[in-house]
Coordinates of C-alpha atoms in Angstrom, one line a residue:
Chain A
M115 CA -50.5 -17.1 -109.6
Q116 CA -46.1 -16.2 -110.9
A117 CA -46.1 -15.2 -114.6
I118 CA -41.8 -14.4 -114.3
K119 CA -39.0 -15.6 -111.8
I120 CA -35.9 -15.1 -112.5
T121 CA -33.9 -16.5 -109.3
D122 CA -29.9 -14.4 -109.0
L123 CA -29.8 -14.2 -112.7
T124 CA -26.1 -13.8 -113.7
Y125 CA -24.6 -12.7 -117.5
I126 CA -21.3 -12.1 -118.8
Y127 CA -20.6 -11.3 -121.6
S128 CA -17.4 -12.7 -124.0
K129 CA -16.4 -14.4 -120.3
K130 CA -13.1 -14.1 -119.6
T131 CA -11.8 -12.5 -122.1
P132 CA -10.1 -8.9 -122.1
S133 CA -13.6 -7.8 -123.4
E134 CA -15.8 -9.0 -120.5
K135 CA -18.7 -7.6 -119.7
V136 CA -21.6 -8.4 -116.4
A137 CA -25.0 -7.3 -118.2
L138 CA -26.4 -9.0 -115.1
A139 CA -25.4 -9.3 -111.6
G140 CA -27.8 -11.2 -109.3
V141 CA -31.5 -10.4 -110.3
N142 CA -34.3 -11.7 -109.0
L143 CA -37.4 -11.4 -110.2
S144 CA -40.8 -11.5 -109.9
I145 CA -43.8 -11.1 -111.6
N146 CA -47.5 -11.9 -111.0
E147 CA -49.5 -12.6 -113.4
G148 CA -51.5 -9.6 -114.8
E149 CA -48.7 -7.5 -113.9
F150 CA -48.0 -4.7 -116.2
V151 CA -44.2 -3.9 -115.6
T152 CA -42.1 -1.5 -117.4
V153 CA -38.4 -1.9 -117.4
V154 CA -35.7 1.0 -117.0
G155 CA -32.4 2.3 -116.5
H156 CA -29.8 3.5 -118.8
T157 CA -27.6 2.5 -122.0
G158 CA -26.1 -0.7 -121.0
S159 CA -27.9 -1.6 -117.7
G160 CA -28.7 -4.5 -119.0
K161 CA -32.6 -4.4 -120.0
S162 CA -32.0 -6.0 -123.5
T163 CA -29.9 -8.5 -122.1
L164 CA -32.7 -9.7 -119.1
V165 CA -35.9 -9.4 -121.2
Q166 CA -33.8 -11.4 -124.3
H167 CA -33.9 -14.5 -121.4
L168 CA -38.0 -14.5 -120.9
N169 CA -38.0 -16.6 -124.1
G170 CA -35.2 -18.3 -123.9
L171 CA -33.9 -15.8 -126.6
I172 CA -30.5 -15.8 -123.6
K173 CA -29.8 -19.2 -122.4
A174 CA -29.0 -17.9 -117.9
Q175 CA -25.5 -19.1 -117.2
T176 CA -25.9 -18.8 -113.7
G177 CA -29.3 -18.7 -112.5
V178 CA -32.9 -19.6 -112.8
V179 CA -35.6 -17.8 -115.6
E180 CA -38.5 -19.7 -114.9
I181 CA -42.6 -18.9 -117.4
C182 CA -45.3 -20.0 -115.4
G183 CA -43.7 -22.3 -113.4
I184 CA -41.6 -23.7 -116.4
P185 CA -37.1 -22.9 -116.5
T186 CA -36.8 -21.6 -120.2
S187 CA -33.3 -24.4 -119.4
N188 CA -35.6 -26.8 -120.4
K189 CA -35.4 -27.4 -123.7
K190 CA -37.9 -30.0 -124.2
N191 CA -40.5 -26.5 -124.1
L192 CA -38.0 -24.1 -125.5
K193 CA -40.1 -24.6 -128.9
Q194 CA -43.6 -23.7 -126.3
L195 CA -41.9 -21.2 -124.2
R196 CA -41.3 -18.9 -127.3
F197 CA -45.1 -19.6 -128.2
D198 CA -46.0 -18.4 -125.1
V199 CA -43.6 -15.2 -124.8
G200 CA -44.8 -12.9 -127.8
M201 CA -41.1 -10.9 -128.2
V202 CA -41.6 -7.3 -129.9
F203 CA -38.0 -6.2 -130.8
Q204 CA -37.1 -2.7 -131.2
Y205 CA -38.5 -1.1 -134.5
P206 CA -39.8 -5.1 -135.3
E207 CA -41.0 -3.7 -138.9
Y208 CA -37.3 -4.1 -140.3
Q209 CA -37.9 -8.3 -139.4
L210 CA -41.9 -8.2 -142.5
F211 CA -40.0 -9.8 -144.8
E212 CA -43.6 -11.5 -146.7
D213 CA -45.0 -10.2 -149.5
T214 CA -48.7 -9.8 -147.7
V215 CA -49.3 -9.0 -144.5
A216 CA -51.5 -11.3 -143.9
K217 CA -48.8 -14.4 -144.3
D218 CA -46.5 -12.1 -142.5
V219 CA -48.9 -12.2 -139.2
A220 CA -48.7 -15.8 -140.6
F221 CA -46.1 -17.2 -140.2
G222 CA -46.0 -17.4 -136.6
P223 CA -49.1 -19.3 -135.8
K224 CA -47.8 -21.8 -138.8
N225 CA -44.8 -22.2 -137.0
M226 CA -47.3 -23.4 -134.1
K227 CA -48.8 -26.6 -136.5
L228 CA -52.1 -25.2 -135.7
S229 CA -55.4 -25.6 -138.2
K230 CA -55.9 -24.0 -141.4
E231 CA -58.9 -22.0 -139.4
E232 CA -57.3 -22.0 -136.6
I233 CA -54.5 -19.7 -138.1
D234 CA -56.9 -17.8 -140.5
K235 CA -58.9 -17.1 -137.1
R236 CA -56.3 -15.9 -135.9
V237 CA -54.3 -13.4 -138.2
R238 CA -57.5 -11.8 -138.7
R239 CA -58.4 -11.1 -135.0
A240 CA -54.7 -10.0 -134.7
M241 CA -54.8 -7.8 -137.5
D242 CA -58.5 -6.4 -136.9
L243 CA -57.2 -5.6 -132.6
V244 CA -53.9 -4.1 -133.9
G245 CA -56.0 -2.2 -136.6
L246 CA -55.1 -3.4 -139.8
P247 CA -58.5 -4.3 -140.2
Y248 CA -58.3 -7.5 -142.7
E249 CA -60.0 -6.8 -145.1
T250 CA -58.5 -4.1 -146.2
F251 CA -55.1 -5.1 -145.5
A252 CA -54.8 -8.4 -146.1
E253 CA -53.2 -8.5 -149.6
R254 CA -51.4 -5.8 -149.1
S255 CA -47.4 -5.5 -149.3
P256 CA -46.2 -5.0 -145.9
F257 CA -43.9 -2.5 -147.2
E258 CA -46.0 -0.4 -148.5
L259 CA -48.1 0.8 -145.2
S260 CA -45.8 3.6 -143.0
G261 CA -44.0 3.7 -140.5
G262 CA -46.5 2.9 -137.5
E263 CA -48.7 0.3 -139.5
K264 CA -45.6 -1.6 -140.5
R265 CA -45.1 -1.2 -136.7
R266 CA -48.8 -2.2 -135.6
A267 CA -48.4 -5.3 -138.9
A268 CA -45.3 -6.4 -136.7
I269 CA -46.9 -6.2 -133.6
A270 CA -49.9 -8.5 -134.9
G271 CA -47.5 -11.6 -136.6
V272 CA -46.5 -11.8 -132.7
I273 CA -49.7 -11.6 -130.7
A274 CA -51.2 -13.6 -133.5
M275 CA -49.6 -16.5 -131.6
E276 CA -51.7 -15.3 -128.5
P277 CA -48.8 -15.3 -126.0
K278 CA -49.4 -15.4 -122.2
I279 CA -47.1 -13.2 -121.7
L280 CA -45.7 -9.2 -123.6
V281 CA -43.0 -8.3 -124.1
L282 CA -41.7 -5.1 -125.9
D283 CA -38.4 -3.4 -126.1
E284 CA -38.7 -0.2 -127.5
P285 CA -42.3 -0.3 -128.8
F286 CA -42.4 3.8 -129.3
A287 CA -38.6 4.8 -130.6
G288 CA -38.7 6.2 -133.8
L289 CA -42.9 7.1 -133.9
D290 CA -44.5 10.3 -134.2
P291 CA -46.3 12.0 -131.5
I292 CA -49.7 10.1 -132.6
G293 CA -47.6 7.4 -132.8
V294 CA -46.9 6.7 -129.6
K295 CA -50.1 6.6 -129.0
E296 CA -51.7 4.6 -131.1
I297 CA -49.0 1.6 -129.4
T298 CA -49.7 3.4 -126.3
E299 CA -53.4 2.6 -126.3
L300 CA -52.5 -0.7 -128.2
V301 CA -50.2 -2.5 -125.5
L302 CA -53.4 -1.5 -122.8
K303 CA -55.7 -3.2 -125.9
L304 CA -54.0 -6.5 -125.6
K305 CA -52.7 -6.1 -122.7
R306 CA -56.4 -6.5 -121.8
E307 CA -57.7 -8.9 -124.8
I308 CA -55.0 -11.6 -125.4
C309 CA -51.8 -11.3 -123.4
P310 CA -52.3 -10.5 -119.0
T311 CA -49.0 -10.1 -118.8
V312 CA -47.1 -7.2 -120.7
V313 CA -43.2 -6.3 -120.2
M314 CA -42.0 -3.3 -121.7
V315 CA -38.3 -1.5 -121.8
T316 CA -38.4 1.9 -122.4
H317 CA -36.1 5.0 -122.1
N318 CA -39.5 7.8 -121.9
M319 CA -40.1 8.2 -118.7
D320 CA -43.6 9.6 -119.5
S321 CA -45.0 6.6 -120.6
A322 CA -43.3 3.9 -118.2
C323 CA -45.5 6.5 -115.6
E324 CA -48.3 6.6 -118.0
L325 CA -48.6 3.0 -118.3
A326 CA -47.0 0.2 -115.9
D327 CA -48.5 -0.9 -112.5
R328 CA -44.7 -1.4 -110.9
I329 CA -41.8 -0.3 -112.7
V330 CA -38.0 -2.1 -111.9
A331 CA -34.4 0.1 -112.0
L332 CA -31.6 -1.7 -112.9
C333 CA -28.3 -0.8 -113.1
D334 CA -25.1 -2.0 -113.9
G335 CA -27.1 -5.5 -114.0
K336 CA -28.7 -4.8 -111.1
I337 CA -32.8 -4.1 -110.1
V338 CA -31.8 -1.0 -107.7
A339 CA -35.7 0.0 -107.4
D340 CA -39.0 -2.2 -107.7
G341 CA -42.1 -0.2 -107.1
S342 CA -45.1 2.0 -108.6
P343 CA -44.6 5.0 -110.7
K344 CA -44.4 6.5 -107.1
E345 CA -42.6 4.6 -105.1
V346 CA -39.6 5.1 -107.8
F347 CA -39.8 7.9 -109.0
G348 CA -40.8 10.1 -105.7
D349 CA -37.1 8.9 -104.9
R350 CA -34.9 12.0 -106.7
N351 CA -32.0 11.1 -105.0
L352 CA -32.5 7.6 -106.4
I353 CA -33.0 8.5 -110.7
K354 CA -30.7 10.8 -109.7
E355 CA -27.5 8.4 -108.9
I356 CA -29.0 5.8 -111.0
G357 CA -28.6 8.1 -113.8
L358 CA -32.7 7.7 -115.2
D359 CA -34.1 10.7 -116.4
V360 CA -36.3 12.1 -114.4
P361 CA -40.0 12.6 -116.0
F362 CA -41.1 15.9 -117.1
V363 CA -43.4 16.6 -114.1
A364 CA -41.4 15.8 -111.8
R365 CA -38.9 18.4 -112.7
V366 CA -41.3 21.0 -113.0
V367 CA -42.6 19.8 -109.5
D368 CA -38.6 20.1 -108.2
R369 CA -38.1 23.5 -110.2
L370 CA -41.2 24.7 -108.3
E371 CA -39.5 23.3 -104.4
E372 CA -36.5 25.8 -105.6
E373 CA -38.7 28.7 -105.3
G374 CA -39.9 27.9 -102.2
I375 CA -43.3 26.5 -103.4
S376 CA -43.6 23.0 -102.3
L377 CA -46.1 20.0 -103.8
D378 CA -46.7 15.9 -103.5
K379 CA -43.0 15.0 -104.5
T380 CA -45.5 11.9 -106.1
I381 CA -46.7 13.9 -108.9
L382 CA -46.4 12.6 -112.1
T383 CA -48.6 13.1 -115.3
I384 CA -49.8 17.4 -116.5
D385 CA -53.2 16.1 -113.9
E386 CA -52.1 16.0 -110.9
L387 CA -49.6 19.0 -111.3
T388 CA -52.6 21.8 -112.6
S389 CA -55.1 20.3 -109.6
A390 CA -52.1 20.8 -107.0
L391 CA -50.9 24.4 -108.1
E392 CA -54.9 24.6 -108.0
E393 CA -55.5 23.6 -104.6
Y394 CA -51.7 25.6 -103.6
K395 CA -53.4 28.7 -105.1
K396 CA -57.0 28.6 -103.5
L397 CA -54.9 28.0 -100.1
K398 CA -52.6 31.0 -101.1
G399 CA -56.6 33.2 -100.9
G400 CA -56.7 33.5 -104.7
D401 CA -55.2 35.8 -107.3
G402 CA -54.0 37.7 -104.8
N403 CA -57.6 39.3 -102.7
V404 CA -56.9 38.1 -98.8
Chain B
M203 CA -29.7 36.8 -146.0
S204 CA -31.2 33.3 -147.5
Y205 CA -29.2 30.8 -147.8
I206 CA -31.2 27.8 -149.0
V207 CA -34.2 28.4 -151.4
L208 CA -37.8 26.9 -152.7
K209 CA -39.5 27.8 -155.7
G210 CA -42.3 26.3 -155.5
V211 CA -40.6 22.3 -155.4
N212 CA -42.6 19.3 -155.5
Y213 CA -41.8 15.8 -155.4
S214 CA -43.2 12.6 -156.2
Y215 CA -42.4 9.1 -155.8
S216 CA -43.0 6.4 -158.3
L217 CA -45.0 3.9 -156.9
G218 CA -44.8 2.2 -160.3
E219 CA -48.0 0.6 -162.8
G220 CA -48.3 4.7 -163.1
R221 CA -49.2 5.1 -159.9
S222 CA -47.1 7.6 -157.9
L223 CA -47.3 9.4 -154.4
K224 CA -46.9 13.5 -154.2
A225 CA -44.7 13.9 -151.3
L226 CA -44.3 18.1 -151.2
K227 CA -46.8 20.3 -152.9
N228 CA -46.2 23.6 -154.6
L229 CA -43.3 23.7 -151.4
S230 CA -41.7 27.2 -151.5
F231 CA -39.7 29.1 -148.2
S232 CA -35.4 30.4 -148.0
V233 CA -33.7 29.4 -145.1
E234 CA -32.2 32.2 -143.1
K235 CA -27.9 32.0 -142.8
G236 CA -27.0 31.4 -138.9
S237 CA -30.3 30.6 -138.4
F238 CA -31.4 26.9 -136.3
V239 CA -35.2 25.8 -138.3
A240 CA -37.0 23.1 -136.4
L241 CA -38.7 20.8 -140.1
V242 CA -42.2 19.1 -137.5
G243 CA -44.7 17.3 -139.1
M244 CA -46.0 13.3 -138.6
N245 CA -44.6 10.7 -140.6
G246 CA -45.9 11.6 -144.1
S247 CA -45.5 15.0 -143.9
G248 CA -43.0 15.0 -146.3
K249 CA -40.3 16.1 -144.3
S250 CA -37.3 13.3 -144.7
T251 CA -38.0 14.1 -148.3
L252 CA -37.6 17.5 -147.9
S253 CA -33.8 17.2 -146.1
K254 CA -32.8 15.5 -149.0
L255 CA -34.0 18.2 -151.5
L256 CA -31.8 20.6 -149.4
N257 CA -28.9 19.0 -150.5
G258 CA -29.0 17.6 -154.0
L259 CA -29.9 14.0 -152.9
F260 CA -33.1 14.6 -154.5
L261 CA -34.5 17.0 -157.3
P262 CA -38.0 18.7 -157.7
T263 CA -39.6 16.1 -159.6
N264 CA -41.8 19.8 -161.2
K265 CA -40.6 21.9 -164.3
S266 CA -40.5 24.9 -162.4
G267 CA -40.1 22.9 -158.7
Q268 CA -36.5 24.6 -158.0
V269 CA -33.7 24.4 -155.0
I270 CA -30.7 27.6 -154.5
V271 CA -28.2 26.4 -151.7
D272 CA -25.4 29.2 -152.0
G273 CA -26.6 30.4 -155.4
I274 CA -26.4 27.6 -157.1
N275 CA -29.7 25.3 -158.5
T276 CA -29.7 21.9 -158.0
K277 CA -30.7 20.8 -160.8
E278 CA -28.6 22.6 -163.0
V279 CA -26.4 20.5 -161.4
D280 CA -27.6 17.9 -162.4
A281 CA -28.0 19.0 -165.7
G282 CA -24.1 19.5 -165.7
N283 CA -25.2 23.2 -166.7
L284 CA -22.7 24.7 -164.2
K285 CA -19.2 26.3 -164.2
D286 CA -17.2 28.1 -161.3
G287 CA -14.8 31.4 -161.7
D288 CA -11.8 29.0 -162.8
G289 CA -14.3 27.8 -165.5
K290 CA -14.5 24.0 -163.9
E291 CA -18.6 21.8 -163.7
I292 CA -19.8 22.7 -160.2
T293 CA -20.8 19.2 -158.9
A294 CA -22.7 17.2 -156.5
F295 CA -20.2 17.3 -154.4
D296 CA -20.2 20.8 -154.1
V297 CA -23.6 21.1 -153.2
R298 CA -23.0 18.2 -150.2
K299 CA -19.8 20.3 -149.4
K300 CA -22.2 23.1 -148.2
V301 CA -25.4 21.1 -146.5
G302 CA -24.1 17.8 -145.0
I303 CA -27.1 15.4 -143.3
V304 CA -27.4 13.7 -140.3
F305 CA -29.0 11.2 -141.0
Q306 CA -31.3 8.4 -138.2
N307 CA -30.0 6.1 -137.8
P308 CA -26.4 5.5 -135.7
D309 CA -25.2 2.2 -137.7
N310 CA -26.1 3.0 -140.9
Q311 CA -23.8 5.8 -141.6
T312 CA -20.5 4.9 -140.7
V313 CA -18.7 3.8 -143.0
A314 CA -15.1 2.4 -141.9
T315 CA -13.7 0.8 -138.7
I316 CA -11.9 3.1 -137.0
V317 CA -13.8 6.1 -135.9
E318 CA -10.6 8.9 -137.2
D319 CA -10.4 6.8 -140.3
D320 CA -14.3 6.8 -140.8
V321 CA -14.6 10.8 -140.1
A322 CA -11.8 11.4 -143.5
F323 CA -13.7 9.3 -144.9
G324 CA -15.1 12.5 -146.7
P325 CA -12.3 14.5 -146.6
E326 CA -10.2 12.0 -148.6
N327 CA -12.9 11.9 -151.6
I328 CA -12.9 15.4 -152.0
G329 CA -8.9 14.9 -152.7
L330 CA -8.0 17.5 -149.6
P331 CA -4.0 17.0 -149.0
R332 CA -3.3 15.0 -145.7
E333 CA -2.1 17.8 -143.0
E334 CA -6.2 19.2 -143.9
I335 CA -7.2 16.1 -143.7
V336 CA -5.8 15.4 -140.7
D337 CA -6.2 18.6 -139.0
R338 CA -9.8 18.4 -140.1
V339 CA -11.0 15.4 -138.2
Y340 CA -9.1 16.1 -135.4
S341 CA -10.4 19.2 -135.5
A342 CA -14.4 17.7 -136.1
L343 CA -14.4 14.9 -133.4
E344 CA -13.4 17.7 -131.0
S345 CA -16.4 20.1 -131.6
V346 CA -18.7 16.8 -130.7
G347 CA -16.2 15.8 -127.6
M348 CA -15.2 12.9 -129.2
M349 CA -11.5 13.3 -129.5
E350 CA -10.2 10.7 -127.4
Y351 CA -12.5 7.9 -128.9
A352 CA -10.8 8.9 -132.2
E353 CA -8.6 5.1 -132.9
R354 CA -11.2 3.4 -131.0
P355 CA -13.4 0.4 -132.8
V356 CA -16.7 2.2 -134.4
S357 CA -19.2 -1.5 -134.1
K358 CA -17.9 -0.4 -129.3
L359 CA -19.3 2.8 -129.1
S360 CA -22.5 4.2 -127.9
G361 CA -25.8 4.4 -130.6
G362 CA -25.3 8.8 -129.4
Q363 CA -21.1 8.5 -130.2
K364 CA -22.2 7.2 -133.3
Q365 CA -24.0 10.0 -133.6
R366 CA -21.6 12.0 -132.6
V367 CA -18.6 10.6 -135.2
A368 CA -21.5 10.9 -137.8
I369 CA -21.5 14.9 -137.4
A370 CA -18.0 14.8 -137.0
G371 CA -17.7 13.0 -141.0
V372 CA -20.1 16.0 -141.7
L373 CA -18.8 18.9 -140.2
A374 CA -14.4 17.6 -141.4
M375 CA -16.7 19.0 -144.7
R376 CA -16.8 22.3 -143.0
P377 CA -20.9 22.3 -144.4
D378 CA -22.5 26.5 -143.4
V379 CA -25.7 24.3 -143.1
I380 CA -26.0 20.6 -141.5
V381 CA -29.6 19.2 -141.4
F382 CA -30.5 16.5 -138.3
D383 CA -33.5 13.5 -139.7
E384 CA -34.5 12.3 -137.0
S385 CA -31.0 11.6 -136.0
T386 CA -31.9 12.0 -131.8
A387 CA -34.1 9.4 -132.5
M388 CA -33.0 6.1 -132.1
L389 CA -30.9 7.1 -129.0
D390 CA -31.3 7.5 -125.2
P391 CA -32.8 10.5 -123.2
L392 CA -28.8 10.9 -122.7
G393 CA -27.4 10.6 -126.5
R394 CA -30.1 12.9 -127.2
R395 CA -29.2 15.8 -125.2
E396 CA -25.8 15.0 -125.9
I397 CA -26.9 16.0 -129.6
M398 CA -28.9 18.8 -129.5
S399 CA -25.9 20.1 -127.4
I400 CA -23.8 20.2 -129.9
A401 CA -26.4 21.0 -133.1
K402 CA -26.4 24.3 -130.7
D403 CA -23.1 25.2 -130.3
L404 CA -22.6 25.1 -133.9
N405 CA -25.4 27.1 -134.9
D406 CA -24.1 29.6 -132.4
Q407 CA -20.7 28.8 -134.3
G408 CA -22.5 30.1 -137.6
I409 CA -24.0 26.8 -138.5
T410 CA -27.1 27.0 -140.4
V411 CA -28.9 23.9 -138.8
I412 CA -32.0 22.4 -140.1
M413 CA -33.3 20.0 -137.5
V414 CA -36.3 17.3 -138.0
T415 CA -37.8 15.9 -135.4
H416 CA -40.6 14.9 -133.8
N417 CA -40.0 16.0 -130.1
M418 CA -41.3 19.3 -129.5
D419 CA -39.1 19.9 -126.8
E420 CA -36.3 19.6 -129.8
A421 CA -38.4 21.4 -131.8
A422 CA -39.5 24.6 -128.8
L423 CA -35.5 25.2 -129.4
A424 CA -34.9 26.4 -132.4
D425 CA -35.2 30.3 -133.2
R426 CA -38.2 28.9 -136.4
I427 CA -40.4 25.6 -136.9
I428 CA -42.0 24.7 -139.7
V429 CA -44.9 22.3 -139.7
L430 CA -45.9 20.0 -143.1
E431 CA -48.7 18.4 -143.0
K432 CA -49.1 15.9 -146.0
G433 CA -45.9 18.4 -148.0
Q434 CA -47.6 21.8 -147.4
I435 CA -46.1 24.6 -144.4
V436 CA -49.2 24.5 -142.8
L437 CA -47.3 26.4 -139.8
D438 CA -44.1 28.6 -140.2
G439 CA -42.7 31.0 -137.2
T440 CA -41.0 30.8 -134.1
P441 CA -42.0 28.5 -131.2
K442 CA -43.7 30.7 -129.5
E443 CA -46.4 31.6 -132.0
V444 CA -46.8 28.4 -133.3
F445 CA -47.2 27.0 -130.0
S446 CA -49.5 29.0 -129.3
H447 CA -51.3 27.3 -132.7
D448 CA -53.8 23.9 -131.1
V449 CA -50.7 21.1 -133.4
T450 CA -52.7 18.5 -132.2
V451 CA -54.8 18.6 -135.4
Y452 CA -51.9 18.3 -137.4
G453 CA -51.2 15.1 -135.2
L454 CA -48.2 16.7 -133.4
T455 CA -48.4 17.3 -129.8
L456 CA -47.5 20.2 -127.4
P457 CA -43.8 21.0 -125.2
P458 CA -45.3 19.5 -122.3
A459 CA -44.5 23.4 -120.9
T460 CA -46.8 24.5 -123.4
E461 CA -49.6 21.8 -122.1
T462 CA -49.0 22.3 -118.9
A463 CA -49.6 26.0 -118.8
N464 CA -52.9 26.1 -121.4
R465 CA -54.4 23.4 -118.7
L466 CA -53.8 25.5 -116.4
V467 CA -55.3 28.7 -117.8
E468 CA -58.4 26.3 -118.0
K469 CA -57.3 26.6 -114.4
G470 CA -58.0 30.5 -113.7
F471 CA -53.8 31.0 -113.9
A472 CA -53.1 33.3 -116.7
F473 CA -49.4 34.4 -118.8
D474 CA -48.5 37.2 -120.2
T475 CA -46.6 35.2 -123.4
T476 CA -46.9 31.8 -125.0
I477 CA -45.0 29.0 -122.9
T478 CA -42.8 27.0 -124.8
N479 CA -40.1 25.6 -122.1
E480 CA -39.9 24.4 -118.4
D481 CA -38.0 28.2 -117.4
E482 CA -40.9 29.8 -118.9
L483 CA -43.0 27.4 -116.7
V484 CA -41.7 27.8 -113.6
E485 CA -40.9 31.6 -113.4
G486 CA -44.4 32.0 -114.7
V487 CA -46.3 29.7 -112.5
C488 CA -44.0 31.2 -109.2
K489 CA -45.3 34.6 -110.5
Q490 CA -48.4 34.0 -110.1
L491 CA -48.7 32.1 -106.8
R492 CA -46.3 34.1 -104.3

């Protein structure tokens, strides 16, 4: 089933003014239920504008955005749409506002007019899932939490609505290496247990390659690449042309090639790289004792 | 020559109700003039607290703790005990002129609407003559490559450009030291590279750089890395010295080049030295495969 279907979507900021800017120019994109899609592109390529269409935060000017078969232009469904598409914005911890973590996480489900028991159940589940056990954190002030904990509390607030689609805009920004690892694991867990479809925007190409089944690259408001990480990053010319960062491992592969050591261009992880180099060394006859 | 000296510095945050949080514990170290020091550690290790002590924004909370900047004890400045050669009181301004800080969020550091006005804010506040202000503003904008944006509104700039303006604002005060407090954390890869290259240039011109960062690739560019954990220094040395340790126990990651080299060693490769960057990795691998 198609979770997201975008047809001929164009969006222009400050239309008919001197500062008019085309953010999206004829985007077509279908995402199936169960997919993990990462949207990449340099600053100003239209990534954030695109994902803000997914829960109707931005209305389509031209074109159609359908979520689970229902067009987002259908005003009657706007509330349901916001529940179905969980949006985790950049620095979501800035949006914490209640005096306890439990109340903050309950804000979404309360707006869904659920029963008290159901709200309570969802808050507990969401907090446990993000690694902030209810018993310990429920009554704590969100403002006393550490940076990583705050971000997880904010994500719990979105998860408590049990959305069908999870959209994350730069979820790793500003985190320390441990924080990046925790959020990476959390996103994968949420995909398994709550929202089968995940769309993530990131500048971190290493995370993009590690997490996603599919990468969609935007440049000047158009989709310029769409495929597996290996397909997309295997095409180095395209990556450079659209101003994306070549992931570290791919850069090393390219540098080695310049030095006459040819490896497979689709190598993207340190594991693959070290195995390929081990193999190469064996073929060359080990440590030179041919 | 040591430009900044810390002696037995404690810093505690008051949490109210008699509770407090010890962010720094008995910290002593000095920073040589003209050096490039990276300050790393996981969230909550005390990095940002430390950077605020370096220009007298914070003062040690213990009696015996001292921060001495270019011979000036920040505590005595606060107490109004110090006079310069002409008998004029040395103020917090004098310390902040010596040590400028560029913070994390590009949107929180500008005060004026137009780029050149923003950069002029500091020099205007210390009552410099107009010609001197104009001279400083333009040479600062030149240094960060933002001259052509002098008359543009700050709000229309990208995050990386805003950070460059923030650096220019600090430079216009002609500081001896610039502290970059996670100044690249909110930027895209291109913006990060721009800021790092400016930091390197400024250091080449003799400015002491202290770079607080979570990015180990950035830290590897420094002459010296100080690793903080729970408010104490756990490692202090060159990148090669620091990354020859297992820094993951302090919640850090290794630079990807170091990680790759370590894995290759497990697979029978050998390197003469600790690998800390891509160039060393490529060179080291080539040597063994040719």
